[in-house]
C-alpha positions as YAML, in Angstrom:
chain: A
units: angstrom
residues:
- id: 1
  name: MET
  ca: [26.49, 24.39, -10.20]
- id: 2
  name: ALA
  ca: [26.04, 23.13, -6.65]
- id: 3
  name: GLY
  ca: [23.08, 20.85, -6.17]
- id: 4
  name: ASP
  ca: [22.95, 19.68, -9.79]
- id: 5
  name: ARG
  ca: [22.21, 15.99, -10.10]
- id: 6
  name: ASN
  ca: [22.58, 13.61, -13.01]
- id: 7
  name: ARG
  ca: [20.78, 10.35, -13.79]
- id: 8
  name: VAL
  ca: [22.26, 7.53, -11.75]
- id: 9
  name: ARG
  ca: [21.87, 3.81, -12.36]
- id: 10
  name: VAL
  ca: [21.91, 1.82, -9.12]
- id: 11
  name: GLU
  ca: [22.85, -1.83, -9.67]
- id: 12
  name: CYS
  ca: [23.06, -4.80, -7.35]
- id: 13
  name: THR
  ca: [26.23, -6.88, -7.69]
- id: 14
  name: GLU
  ca: [24.46, -10.05, -6.55]
- id: 15
  name: CYS
  ca: [21.04, -10.04, -8.25]
- id: 16
  name: PRO
  ca: [19.37, -8.45, -11.30]
- id: 17
  name: PHE
  ca: [18.10, -5.43, -9.33]
- id: 18
  name: VAL
  ca: [18.57, -2.14, -11.23]
- id: 19
  name: GLU
  ca: [16.95, 1.24, -10.63]
- id: 20
  name: VAL
  ca: [17.57, 4.48, -12.52]
- id: 21
  name: ILE
  ca: [17.26, 7.62, -10.42]
- id: 22
  name: GLU
  ca: [16.28, 10.75, -12.35]
- id: 23
  name: PRO
  ca: [17.47, 14.20, -11.20]
- id: 24
  name: ASP
  ca: [13.92, 15.21, -10.23]
- id: 25
  name: ASP
  ca: [13.14, 12.01, -8.26]
- id: 26
  name: GLU
  ca: [12.48, 12.45, -4.56]
- id: 27
  name: ARG
  ca: [14.58, 9.37, -3.79]
- id: 28
  name: ARG
  ca: [18.34, 9.67, -3.98]
- id: 29
  name: PRO
  ca: [20.73, 6.86, -4.97]
- id: 30
  name: ALA
  ca: [21.77, 6.47, -1.32]
- id: 31
  name: ASP
  ca: [18.14, 5.74, -0.37]
- id: 32
  name: VAL
  ca: [17.97, 2.90, -2.91]
- id: 33
  name: ILE
  ca: [21.37, 1.51, -1.86]
- id: 34
  name: ILE
  ca: [20.38, 1.50, 1.82]
- id: 35
  name: ASP
  ca: [16.90, 0.04, 1.20]
- id: 36
  name: HIS
  ca: [17.98, -2.80, -1.10]
- id: 37
  name: GLY
  ca: [21.09, -3.55, 0.94]
- id: 38
  name: SER
  ca: [19.13, -3.66, 4.19]
- id: 39
  name: GLU
  ca: [16.42, -5.90, 2.75]
- id: 40
  name: THR
  ca: [18.73, -8.38, 1.01]
- id: 41
  name: GLY
  ca: [22.23, -7.98, 2.45]
- id: 42
  name: HIS
  ca: [23.46, -7.44, -1.12]
- id: 43
  name: ILE
  ca: [26.07, -4.93, -2.27]
- id: 44
  name: VAL
  ca: [24.57, -2.17, -4.42]
- id: 45
  name: VAL
  ca: [26.65, 0.33, -6.41]
- id: 46
  name: PRO
  ca: [25.80, 3.61, -8.15]
- id: 47
  name: ARG
  ca: [26.99, 4.20, -11.72]
- id: 48
  name: PRO
  ca: [26.40, 7.01, -14.21]
- id: 49
  name: ALA
  ca: [23.28, 6.21, -16.25]
- id: 50
  name: GLU
  ca: [23.82, 5.85, -19.97]
- id: 51
  name: GLU
  ca: [21.59, 8.08, -22.07]
...
């Protein structure tokens, strides 16, 4: 169904930063990627969160 969201694990490729975004969170994975990347210059990637 359109608009459905799954849990997403956002991981930094250069430091231990990890954040799991739940479907009902106000923040979206893109927000976390932009924020962490802007603050650190690191590359951050979204991945499906393991249950």
